[in-house]
Short mmCIF file of C-alpha atoms in Angstrom, two decimals:
data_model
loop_
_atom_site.label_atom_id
_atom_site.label_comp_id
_atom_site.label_asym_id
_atom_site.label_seq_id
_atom_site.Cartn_x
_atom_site.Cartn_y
_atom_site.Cartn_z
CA UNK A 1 1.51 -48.38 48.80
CA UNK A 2 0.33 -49.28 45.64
CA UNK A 3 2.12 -51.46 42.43
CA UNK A 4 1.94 -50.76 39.03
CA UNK A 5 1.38 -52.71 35.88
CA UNK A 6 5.15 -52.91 35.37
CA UNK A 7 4.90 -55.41 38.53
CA UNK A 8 2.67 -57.00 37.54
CA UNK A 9 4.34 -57.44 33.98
CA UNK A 10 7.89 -58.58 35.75
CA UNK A 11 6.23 -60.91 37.63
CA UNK A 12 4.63 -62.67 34.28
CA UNK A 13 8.02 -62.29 32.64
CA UNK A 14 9.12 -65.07 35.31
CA UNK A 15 6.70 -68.01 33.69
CA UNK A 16 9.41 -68.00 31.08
CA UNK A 17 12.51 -69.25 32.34
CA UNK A 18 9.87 -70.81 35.01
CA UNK A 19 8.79 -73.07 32.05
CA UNK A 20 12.26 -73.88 31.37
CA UNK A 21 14.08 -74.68 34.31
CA UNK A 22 10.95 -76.37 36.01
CA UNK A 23 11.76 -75.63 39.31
CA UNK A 24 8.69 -74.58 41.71
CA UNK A 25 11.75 -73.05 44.30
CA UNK A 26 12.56 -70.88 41.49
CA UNK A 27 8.72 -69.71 41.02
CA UNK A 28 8.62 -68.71 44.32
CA UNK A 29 11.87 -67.30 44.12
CA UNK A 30 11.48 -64.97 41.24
CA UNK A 31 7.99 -63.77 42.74
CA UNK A 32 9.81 -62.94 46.16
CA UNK A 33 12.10 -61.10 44.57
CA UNK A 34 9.41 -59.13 42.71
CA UNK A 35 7.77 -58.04 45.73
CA UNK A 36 10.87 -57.47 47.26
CA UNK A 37 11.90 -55.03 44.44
CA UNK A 38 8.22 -53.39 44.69
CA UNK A 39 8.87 -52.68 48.35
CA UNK A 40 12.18 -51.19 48.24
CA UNK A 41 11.16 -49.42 45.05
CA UNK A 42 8.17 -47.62 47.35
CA UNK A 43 10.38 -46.77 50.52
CA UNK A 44 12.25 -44.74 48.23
CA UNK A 45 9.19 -42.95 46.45
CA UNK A 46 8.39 -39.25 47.57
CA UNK A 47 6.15 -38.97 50.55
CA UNK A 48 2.90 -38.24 49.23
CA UNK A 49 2.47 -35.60 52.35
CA UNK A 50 4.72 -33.59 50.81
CA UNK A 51 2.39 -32.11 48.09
CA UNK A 52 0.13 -29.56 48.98
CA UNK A 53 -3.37 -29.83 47.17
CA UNK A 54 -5.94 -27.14 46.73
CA UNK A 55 -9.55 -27.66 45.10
CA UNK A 56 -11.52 -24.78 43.84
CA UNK A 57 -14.99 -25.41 42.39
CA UNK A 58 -17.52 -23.23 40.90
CA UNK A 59 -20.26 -22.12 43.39
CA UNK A 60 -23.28 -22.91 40.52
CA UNK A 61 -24.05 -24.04 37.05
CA UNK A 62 -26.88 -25.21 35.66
CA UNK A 63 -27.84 -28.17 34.66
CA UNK A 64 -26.74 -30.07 31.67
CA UNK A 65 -24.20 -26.68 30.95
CA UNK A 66 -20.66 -27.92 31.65
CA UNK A 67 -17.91 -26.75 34.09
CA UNK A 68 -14.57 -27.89 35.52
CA UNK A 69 -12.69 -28.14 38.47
CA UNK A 70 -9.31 -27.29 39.44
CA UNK A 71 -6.92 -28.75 41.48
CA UNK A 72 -3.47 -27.34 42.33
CA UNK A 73 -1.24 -29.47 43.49
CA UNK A 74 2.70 -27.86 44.71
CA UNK A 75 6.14 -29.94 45.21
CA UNK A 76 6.45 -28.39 49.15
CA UNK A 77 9.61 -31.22 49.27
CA UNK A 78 12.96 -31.17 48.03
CA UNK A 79 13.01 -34.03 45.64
CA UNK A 80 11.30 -34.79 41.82
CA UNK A 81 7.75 -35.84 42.30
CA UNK A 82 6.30 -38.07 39.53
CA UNK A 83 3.09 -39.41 39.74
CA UNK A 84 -0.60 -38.67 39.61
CA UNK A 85 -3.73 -37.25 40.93
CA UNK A 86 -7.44 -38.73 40.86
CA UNK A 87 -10.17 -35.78 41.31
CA UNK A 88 -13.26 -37.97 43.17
CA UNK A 89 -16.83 -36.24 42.65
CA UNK A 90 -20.19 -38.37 42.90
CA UNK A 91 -20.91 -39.81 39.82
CA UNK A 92 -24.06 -37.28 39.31
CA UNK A 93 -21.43 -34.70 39.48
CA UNK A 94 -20.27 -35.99 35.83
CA UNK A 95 -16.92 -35.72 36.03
CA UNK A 96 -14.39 -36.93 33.52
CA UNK A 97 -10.66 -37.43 32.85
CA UNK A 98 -10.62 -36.67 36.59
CA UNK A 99 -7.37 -38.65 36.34
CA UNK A 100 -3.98 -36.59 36.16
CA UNK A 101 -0.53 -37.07 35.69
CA UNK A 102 2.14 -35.36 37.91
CA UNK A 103 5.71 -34.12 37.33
CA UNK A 104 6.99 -31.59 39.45
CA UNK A 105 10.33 -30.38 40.66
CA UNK A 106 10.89 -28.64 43.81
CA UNK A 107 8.96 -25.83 44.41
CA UNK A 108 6.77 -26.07 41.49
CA UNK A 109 2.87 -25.77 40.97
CA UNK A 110 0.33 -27.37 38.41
CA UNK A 111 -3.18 -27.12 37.96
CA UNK A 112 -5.03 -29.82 37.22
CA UNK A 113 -8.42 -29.25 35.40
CA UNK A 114 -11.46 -32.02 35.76
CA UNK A 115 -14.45 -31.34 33.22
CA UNK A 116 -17.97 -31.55 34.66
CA UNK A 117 -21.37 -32.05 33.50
CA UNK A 118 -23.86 -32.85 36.13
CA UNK A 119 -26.26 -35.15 35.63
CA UNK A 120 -28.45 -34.11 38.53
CA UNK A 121 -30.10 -30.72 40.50
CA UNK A 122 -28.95 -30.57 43.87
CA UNK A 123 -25.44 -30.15 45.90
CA UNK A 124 -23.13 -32.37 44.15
CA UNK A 125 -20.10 -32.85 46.63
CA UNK A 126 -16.67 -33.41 46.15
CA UNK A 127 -14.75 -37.17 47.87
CA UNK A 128 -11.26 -36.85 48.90
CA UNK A 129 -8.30 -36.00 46.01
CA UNK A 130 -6.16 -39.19 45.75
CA UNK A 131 -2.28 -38.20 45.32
CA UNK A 132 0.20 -41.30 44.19
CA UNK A 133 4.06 -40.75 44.20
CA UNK A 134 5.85 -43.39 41.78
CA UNK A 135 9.17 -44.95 42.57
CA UNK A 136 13.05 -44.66 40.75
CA UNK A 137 12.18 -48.10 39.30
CA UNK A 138 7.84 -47.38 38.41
CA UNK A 139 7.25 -50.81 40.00
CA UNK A 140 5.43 -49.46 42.74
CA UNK A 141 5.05 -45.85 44.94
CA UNK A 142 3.14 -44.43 47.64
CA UNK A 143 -0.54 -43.24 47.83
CA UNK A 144 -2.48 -40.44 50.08
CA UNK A 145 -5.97 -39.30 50.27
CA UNK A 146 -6.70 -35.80 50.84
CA UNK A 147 -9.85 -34.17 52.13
CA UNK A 148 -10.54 -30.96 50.18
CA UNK A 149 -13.79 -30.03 50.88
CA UNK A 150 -16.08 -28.26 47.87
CA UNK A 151 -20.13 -28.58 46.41
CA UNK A 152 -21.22 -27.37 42.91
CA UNK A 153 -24.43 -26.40 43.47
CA UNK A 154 -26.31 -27.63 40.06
CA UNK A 155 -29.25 -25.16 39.14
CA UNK A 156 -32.31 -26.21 37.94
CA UNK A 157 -32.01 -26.77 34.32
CA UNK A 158 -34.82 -24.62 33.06
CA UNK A 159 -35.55 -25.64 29.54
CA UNK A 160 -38.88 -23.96 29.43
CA UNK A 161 -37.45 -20.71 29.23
CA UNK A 162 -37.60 -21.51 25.23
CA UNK A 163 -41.25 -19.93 25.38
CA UNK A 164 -40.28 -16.99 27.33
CA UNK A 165 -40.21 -14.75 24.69
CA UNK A 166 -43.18 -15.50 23.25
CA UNK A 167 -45.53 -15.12 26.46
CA UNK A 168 -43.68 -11.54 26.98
CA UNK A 169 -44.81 -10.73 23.58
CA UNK A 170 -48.20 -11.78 23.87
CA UNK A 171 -47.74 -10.23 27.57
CA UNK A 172 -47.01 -6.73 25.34
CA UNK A 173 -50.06 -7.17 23.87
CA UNK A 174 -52.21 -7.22 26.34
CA UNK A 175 -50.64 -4.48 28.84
CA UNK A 176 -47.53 -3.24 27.21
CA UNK A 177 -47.05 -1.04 24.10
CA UNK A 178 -50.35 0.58 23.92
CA UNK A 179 -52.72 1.48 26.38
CA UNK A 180 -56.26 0.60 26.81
CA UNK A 181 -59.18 3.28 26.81
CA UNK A 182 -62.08 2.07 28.98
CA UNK A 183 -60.91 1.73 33.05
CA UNK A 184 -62.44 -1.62 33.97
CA UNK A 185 -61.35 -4.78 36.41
CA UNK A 186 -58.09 -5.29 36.54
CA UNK A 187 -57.04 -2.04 35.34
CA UNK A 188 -55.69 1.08 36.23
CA UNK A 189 -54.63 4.56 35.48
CA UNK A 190 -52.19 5.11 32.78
CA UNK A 191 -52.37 8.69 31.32
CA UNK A 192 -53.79 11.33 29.53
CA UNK A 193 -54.26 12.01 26.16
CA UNK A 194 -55.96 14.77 23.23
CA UNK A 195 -59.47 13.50 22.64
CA UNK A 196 -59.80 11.97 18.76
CA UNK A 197 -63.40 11.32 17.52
CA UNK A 198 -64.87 8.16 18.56
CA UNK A 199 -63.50 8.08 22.17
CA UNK A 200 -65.95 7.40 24.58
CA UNK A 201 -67.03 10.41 26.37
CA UNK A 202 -66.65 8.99 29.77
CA UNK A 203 -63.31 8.95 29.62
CA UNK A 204 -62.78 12.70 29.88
CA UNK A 205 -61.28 14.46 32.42
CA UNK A 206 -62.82 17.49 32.56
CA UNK A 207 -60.33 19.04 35.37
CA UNK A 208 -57.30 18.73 33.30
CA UNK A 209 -59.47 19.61 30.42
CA UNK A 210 -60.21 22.75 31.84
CA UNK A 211 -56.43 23.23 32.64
CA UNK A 212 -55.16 22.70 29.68
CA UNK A 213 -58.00 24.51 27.44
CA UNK A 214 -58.58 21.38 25.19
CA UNK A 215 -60.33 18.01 25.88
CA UNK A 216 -58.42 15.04 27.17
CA UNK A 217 -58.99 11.56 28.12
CA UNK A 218 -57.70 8.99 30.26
CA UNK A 219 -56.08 5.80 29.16
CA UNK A 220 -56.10 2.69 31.51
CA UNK A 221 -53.57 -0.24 31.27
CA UNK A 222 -53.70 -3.42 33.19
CA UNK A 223 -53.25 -3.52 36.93
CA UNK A 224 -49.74 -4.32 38.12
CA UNK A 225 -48.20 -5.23 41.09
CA UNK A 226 -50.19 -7.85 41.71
CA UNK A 227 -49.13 -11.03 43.79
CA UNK A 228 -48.39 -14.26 42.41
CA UNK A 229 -47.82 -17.17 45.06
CA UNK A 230 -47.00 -20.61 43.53
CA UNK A 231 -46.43 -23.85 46.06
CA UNK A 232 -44.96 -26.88 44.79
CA UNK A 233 -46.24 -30.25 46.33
CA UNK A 234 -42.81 -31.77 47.26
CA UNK A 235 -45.05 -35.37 48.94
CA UNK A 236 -44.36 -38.54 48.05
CA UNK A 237 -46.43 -38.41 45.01
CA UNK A 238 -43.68 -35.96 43.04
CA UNK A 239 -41.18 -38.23 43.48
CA UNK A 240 -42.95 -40.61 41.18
CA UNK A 241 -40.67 -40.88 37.78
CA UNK A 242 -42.35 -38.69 34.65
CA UNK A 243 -40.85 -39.89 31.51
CA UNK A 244 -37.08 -39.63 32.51
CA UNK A 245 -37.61 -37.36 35.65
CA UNK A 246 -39.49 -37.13 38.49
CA UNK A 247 -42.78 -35.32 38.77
CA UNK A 248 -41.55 -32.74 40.52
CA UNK A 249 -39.12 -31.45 38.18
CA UNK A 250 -41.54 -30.57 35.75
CA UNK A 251 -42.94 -28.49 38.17
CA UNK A 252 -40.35 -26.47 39.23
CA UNK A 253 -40.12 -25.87 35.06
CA UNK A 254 -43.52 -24.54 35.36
CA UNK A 255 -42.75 -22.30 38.11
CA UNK A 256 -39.62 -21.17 36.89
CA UNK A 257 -41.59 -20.04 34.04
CA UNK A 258 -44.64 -18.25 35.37
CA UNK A 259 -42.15 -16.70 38.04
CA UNK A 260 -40.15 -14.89 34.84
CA UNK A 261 -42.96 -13.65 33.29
CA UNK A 262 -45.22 -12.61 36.40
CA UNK A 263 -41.82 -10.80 37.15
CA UNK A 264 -41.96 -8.96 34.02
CA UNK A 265 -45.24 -8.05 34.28
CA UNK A 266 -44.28 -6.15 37.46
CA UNK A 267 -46.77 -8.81 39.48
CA UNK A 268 -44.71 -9.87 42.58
CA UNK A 269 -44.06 -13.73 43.01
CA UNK A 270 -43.41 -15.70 45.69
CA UNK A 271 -42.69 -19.37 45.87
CA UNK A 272 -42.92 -22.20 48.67
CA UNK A 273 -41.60 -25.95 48.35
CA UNK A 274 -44.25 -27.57 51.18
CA UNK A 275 -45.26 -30.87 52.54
CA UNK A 276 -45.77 -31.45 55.72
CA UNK A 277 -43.25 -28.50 56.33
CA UNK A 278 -41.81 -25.77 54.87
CA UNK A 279 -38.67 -27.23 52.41
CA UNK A 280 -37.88 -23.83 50.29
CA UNK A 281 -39.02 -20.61 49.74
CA UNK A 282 -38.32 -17.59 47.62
CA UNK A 283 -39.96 -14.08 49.01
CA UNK A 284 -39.14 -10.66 49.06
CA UNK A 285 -36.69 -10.80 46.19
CA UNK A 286 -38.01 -8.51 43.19
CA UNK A 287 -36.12 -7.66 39.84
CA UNK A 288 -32.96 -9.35 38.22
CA UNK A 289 -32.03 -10.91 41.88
CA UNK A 290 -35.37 -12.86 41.33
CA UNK A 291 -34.76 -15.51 39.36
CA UNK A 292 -31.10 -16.39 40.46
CA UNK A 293 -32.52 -16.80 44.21
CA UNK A 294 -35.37 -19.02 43.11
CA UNK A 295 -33.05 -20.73 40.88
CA UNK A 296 -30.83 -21.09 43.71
CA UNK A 297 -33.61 -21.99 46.94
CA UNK A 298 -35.37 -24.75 44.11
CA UNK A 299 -31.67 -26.28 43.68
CA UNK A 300 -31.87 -28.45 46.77
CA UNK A 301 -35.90 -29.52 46.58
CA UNK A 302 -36.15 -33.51 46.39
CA UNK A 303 -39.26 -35.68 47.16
CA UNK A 304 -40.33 -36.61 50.53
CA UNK A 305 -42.05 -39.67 51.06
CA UNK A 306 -44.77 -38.43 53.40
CA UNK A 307 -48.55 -37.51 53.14
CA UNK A 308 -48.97 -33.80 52.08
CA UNK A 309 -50.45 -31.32 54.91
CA UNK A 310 -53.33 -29.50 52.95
CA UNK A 311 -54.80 -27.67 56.06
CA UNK A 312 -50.78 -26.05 56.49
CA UNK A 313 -50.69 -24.97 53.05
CA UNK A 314 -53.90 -23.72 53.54
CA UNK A 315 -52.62 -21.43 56.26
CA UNK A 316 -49.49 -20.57 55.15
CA UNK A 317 -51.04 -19.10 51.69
CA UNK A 318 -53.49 -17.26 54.23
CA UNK A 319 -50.72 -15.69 56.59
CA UNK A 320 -48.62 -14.41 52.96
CA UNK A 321 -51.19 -12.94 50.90
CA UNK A 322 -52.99 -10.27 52.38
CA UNK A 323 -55.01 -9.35 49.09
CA UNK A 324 -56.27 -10.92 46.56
CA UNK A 325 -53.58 -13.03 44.41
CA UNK A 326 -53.10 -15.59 42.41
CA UNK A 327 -51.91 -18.67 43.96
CA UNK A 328 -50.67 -22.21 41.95
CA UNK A 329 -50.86 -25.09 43.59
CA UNK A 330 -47.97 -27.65 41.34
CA UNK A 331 -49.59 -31.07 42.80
CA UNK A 332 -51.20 -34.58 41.41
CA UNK A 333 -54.54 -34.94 40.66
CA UNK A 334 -54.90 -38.01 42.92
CA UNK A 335 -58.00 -40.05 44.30
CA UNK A 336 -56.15 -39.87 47.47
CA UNK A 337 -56.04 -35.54 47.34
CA UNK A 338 -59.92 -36.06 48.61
CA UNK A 339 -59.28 -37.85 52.28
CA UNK A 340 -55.79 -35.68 52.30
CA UNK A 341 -58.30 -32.79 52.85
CA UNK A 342 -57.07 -30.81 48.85
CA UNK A 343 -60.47 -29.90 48.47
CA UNK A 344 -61.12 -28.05 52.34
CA UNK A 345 -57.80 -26.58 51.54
CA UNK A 346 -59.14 -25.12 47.81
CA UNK A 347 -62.16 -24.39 48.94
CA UNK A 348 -60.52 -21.97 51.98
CA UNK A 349 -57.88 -20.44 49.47
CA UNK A 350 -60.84 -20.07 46.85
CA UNK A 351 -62.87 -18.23 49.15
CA UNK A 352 -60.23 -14.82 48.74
CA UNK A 353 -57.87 -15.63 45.79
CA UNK A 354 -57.87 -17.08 42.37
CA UNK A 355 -56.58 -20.75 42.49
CA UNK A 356 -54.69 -22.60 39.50
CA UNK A 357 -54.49 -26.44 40.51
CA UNK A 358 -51.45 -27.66 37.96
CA UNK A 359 -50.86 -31.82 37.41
CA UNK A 360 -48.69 -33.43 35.58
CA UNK A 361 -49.83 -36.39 33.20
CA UNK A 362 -47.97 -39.37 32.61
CA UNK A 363 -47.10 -40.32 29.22
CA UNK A 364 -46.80 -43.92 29.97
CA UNK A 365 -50.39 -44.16 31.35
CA UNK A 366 -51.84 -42.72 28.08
CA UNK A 367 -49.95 -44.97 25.81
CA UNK A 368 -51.60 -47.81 28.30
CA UNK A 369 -55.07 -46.72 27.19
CA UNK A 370 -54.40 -47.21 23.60
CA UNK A 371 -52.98 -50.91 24.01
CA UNK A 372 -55.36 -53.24 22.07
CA UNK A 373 -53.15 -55.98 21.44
CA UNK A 374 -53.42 -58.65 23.48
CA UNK A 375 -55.57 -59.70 27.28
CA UNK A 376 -52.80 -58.07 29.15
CA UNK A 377 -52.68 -54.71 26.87
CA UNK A 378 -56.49 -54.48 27.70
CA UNK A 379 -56.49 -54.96 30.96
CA UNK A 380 -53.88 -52.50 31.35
CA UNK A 381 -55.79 -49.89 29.38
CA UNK A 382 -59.02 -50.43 32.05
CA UNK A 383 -56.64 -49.46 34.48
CA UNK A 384 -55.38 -46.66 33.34
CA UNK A 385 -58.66 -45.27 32.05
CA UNK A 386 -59.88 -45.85 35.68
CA UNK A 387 -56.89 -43.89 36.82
CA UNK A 388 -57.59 -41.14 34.33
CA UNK A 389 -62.31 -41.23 35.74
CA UNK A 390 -60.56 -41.15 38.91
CA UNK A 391 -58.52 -37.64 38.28
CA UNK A 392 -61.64 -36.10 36.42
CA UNK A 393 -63.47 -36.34 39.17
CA UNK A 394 -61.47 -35.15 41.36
CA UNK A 395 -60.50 -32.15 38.64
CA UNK A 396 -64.61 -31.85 38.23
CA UNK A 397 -64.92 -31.50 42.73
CA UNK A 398 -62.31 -28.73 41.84
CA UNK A 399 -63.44 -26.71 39.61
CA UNK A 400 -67.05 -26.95 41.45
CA UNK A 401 -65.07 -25.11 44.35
CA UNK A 402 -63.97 -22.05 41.88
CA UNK A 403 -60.45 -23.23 41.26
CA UNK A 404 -58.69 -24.00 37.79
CA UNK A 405 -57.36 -27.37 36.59
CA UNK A 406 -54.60 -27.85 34.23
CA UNK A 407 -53.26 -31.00 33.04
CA UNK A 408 -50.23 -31.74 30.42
CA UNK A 409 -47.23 -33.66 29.77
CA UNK A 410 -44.08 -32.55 31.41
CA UNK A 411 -42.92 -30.43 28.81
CA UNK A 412 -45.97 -28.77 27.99
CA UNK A 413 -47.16 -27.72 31.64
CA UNK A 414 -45.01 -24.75 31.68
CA UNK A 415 -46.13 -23.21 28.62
CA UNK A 416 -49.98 -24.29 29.85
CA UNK A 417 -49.57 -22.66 33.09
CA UNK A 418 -47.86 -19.56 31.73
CA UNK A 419 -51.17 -18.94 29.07
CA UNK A 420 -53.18 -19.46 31.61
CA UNK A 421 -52.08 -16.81 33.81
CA UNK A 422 -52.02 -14.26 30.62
CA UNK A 423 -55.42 -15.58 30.05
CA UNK A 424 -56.51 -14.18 33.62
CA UNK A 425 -54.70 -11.00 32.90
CA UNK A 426 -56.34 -10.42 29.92
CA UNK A 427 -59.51 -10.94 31.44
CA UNK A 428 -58.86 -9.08 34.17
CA UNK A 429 -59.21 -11.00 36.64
CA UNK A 430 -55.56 -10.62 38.22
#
């Protein structure tokens, strides 16, 4: 049972003749005699059981993109049904004017629609659908909870795919449009073409010159089909807050990013969300279906507060990659990375593939280094700038081992990390 403002309203409409007759018996009297009203006024409201309900959600959507919800509810009883319906989501689900009012005759349907914005990755689920019946009189009615199960799956936002373009037209220049003439590393046959003065004379193929009766070359183009592993550090460390998200969201960004364009380039990328175990993965998928399924596996990632296991990432990188690849390791640069055994796990991936270590700096510690303004501003900045000695050497051990280091703000790692792994394909060295 519930009672509605117009209760509430009768009941204050009794202070006036209250006042006048100065009576408490009549006080009590009149509020009796409200309740009394409300009561019989909610016996003879519609059961609320006799409305069927119905929620149908959207499987995905991605994050910060809107959606909405429907709810049909049908009159399954024989009388007029007025009332309303509340819609119940988490509160990082985003919904609004989840509230709905109800009039339906016997036998009829309505939809109700709830907008949604989520405000958060992850499975957002749904809480039960309130239903409320209202009496003849609208001083009170009757109200029911409903379990109708659904999750909205919110997708990882994936902002950086701003500089996609870009990278795929740099990516053209380097592999795409026009072929290359000399074979060298990370290259490999392309076709064959009419000799034009000034090609180098090593490049002809005298069999299919001799075929063909006139001098041809052949014409080399970058290597594809490479691999491309990346493995996001999901320890306690991402979960620390980067601006106005945590760590780790920035670098699922980054390899949302490098995952598009290695897929264009033909390279293919797999992915791994590890700790202590495995948390996600994304493997075998290759074309279009890529970047849906990593969209989708990344979805549910979240922080774990435990210790990462170096030596297990180690391995698992070594039971994946057969060949030489190029695997990116999205972790912090942390004093602590030494006695977690980072560097015995670098060192062992090193030794066959080409390793990208990418870190995420914190905006708030650099703004600490400039502070000049009072004791506490300084002391503050010779903490931070010990933070930042601390990750250089660290980032120095690193590189010593034959891995790459990159560093950058949240919003600028993704772009970083995608150059970089252009740079090695220009440079053949993937």
């Amino acid at each position: 049972m519930y009672i509605t403002g117009w209760t509430v309203a009768l009941s204050a409409l009794g202070a006036v003749p209250a006042l006048w007759v100065q009576d408490r018996l009549f006080a009590w009297a009149w509020v009796l005699g409200v309740i009394a009203l409300a009561c019989l006024d909610a016996a003879f409201a519609p059961k609320p059981g006799s409305l069927g309900v119905r929620r149908s959600a959207p499987r995905a959507v991605r994050l910060t993109e809107s959606t909405a919800v429907e709810v049909e509810v049908v009159n399954l009883g024989g009388r007029r049904v007025s009332g309303a319906v509340r819609d119940a989501w988490q509160p990082s689900a985003g919904a609004t004017g989840n509230r709905h009012r109800l009039r339906l005759a016997p036998g009829e349907a309505t939809v109700c629609v709830t907008p949604m914005r989520p405000t958060r990755r992850g499975d957002r689920r749904a809480d039960v659908v309130t239903v409320r019946t209202a009496g003849p009189l609208r001083l009170a009615g009757r109200q029911r909870s409903v379990a109708a199960p659904a999750t909205l799956r919110v997708l990882p936002e994936f902002a950086s795919r701003k500089h996609l373009p870009s990278r795929l037209a740099r990516l053209r220049e380097i592999d795409g449009q026009t072929a290359v003439q000399l074979k060298g590393a990370g290259s490999e046959f392309d076709s064959l073409r009419e000799y034009v003065i000034g090609d180098d004379v090593r490049t002809i193929d005298w069999r299919a010159s001799a075929r063909r009766a006139e001098v041809l070359v052949k014409t080399y183009r970058p290597e594809r089909d490479r691999r491309v592993m990346t493995v996001l550090d999901t320890s306690r460390l991402s979960a620390a807050r980067v601006g106005d998200a945590p760590r780790l969201d920035a670098s699922i960004e980054a390899t949302l990013l490098l995952s598009a364009l290695a897929s264009k380039a033909g390279d293919r990328v797999q992915v791994s969300a590890f700790d202590r175990v495995e948390r996600a993965r994304a493997i075998g998928v290759s074309g279009p279906a890529m970047m849906p399924a990593l969209a989708d596996a990344l979805a549910t990632v979240e922080p774990a507060l435990v210790e990462p296991d170096w030596p297990a990432v180690a391995r698992l990188v070594q039971s994946r990659l057969s060949q030489r690849s190029l695997v990116v390791l999205m972790t912090t640069l942390d004093a602590s990375a030494i006695d977690g055994g980072l560097l015995d796990a670098v060192a062992a991936i090193a030794h066959t593939h080409a390793v990208v270590i990418a870190s995420v700096d914190d905006p708030e510690v650099r703004s600490l280094e400039r502070g000049r303004d009072d004791v506490h501003d300084l002391y503050a900045a010779g903490a931070a700038a010990r933070g930042s000695l601390e990750q250089d050497a660290v980032a120095a051990r690193v590189r010593e081992l034959g891995a790459d280091v990159l560093t950058a703000m949240p919003d600028d790692l993704a772009p970083a990390v995608a150059d970089r792994y252009l740079d090695l394909k220009a440079s053949g060295k993937l």
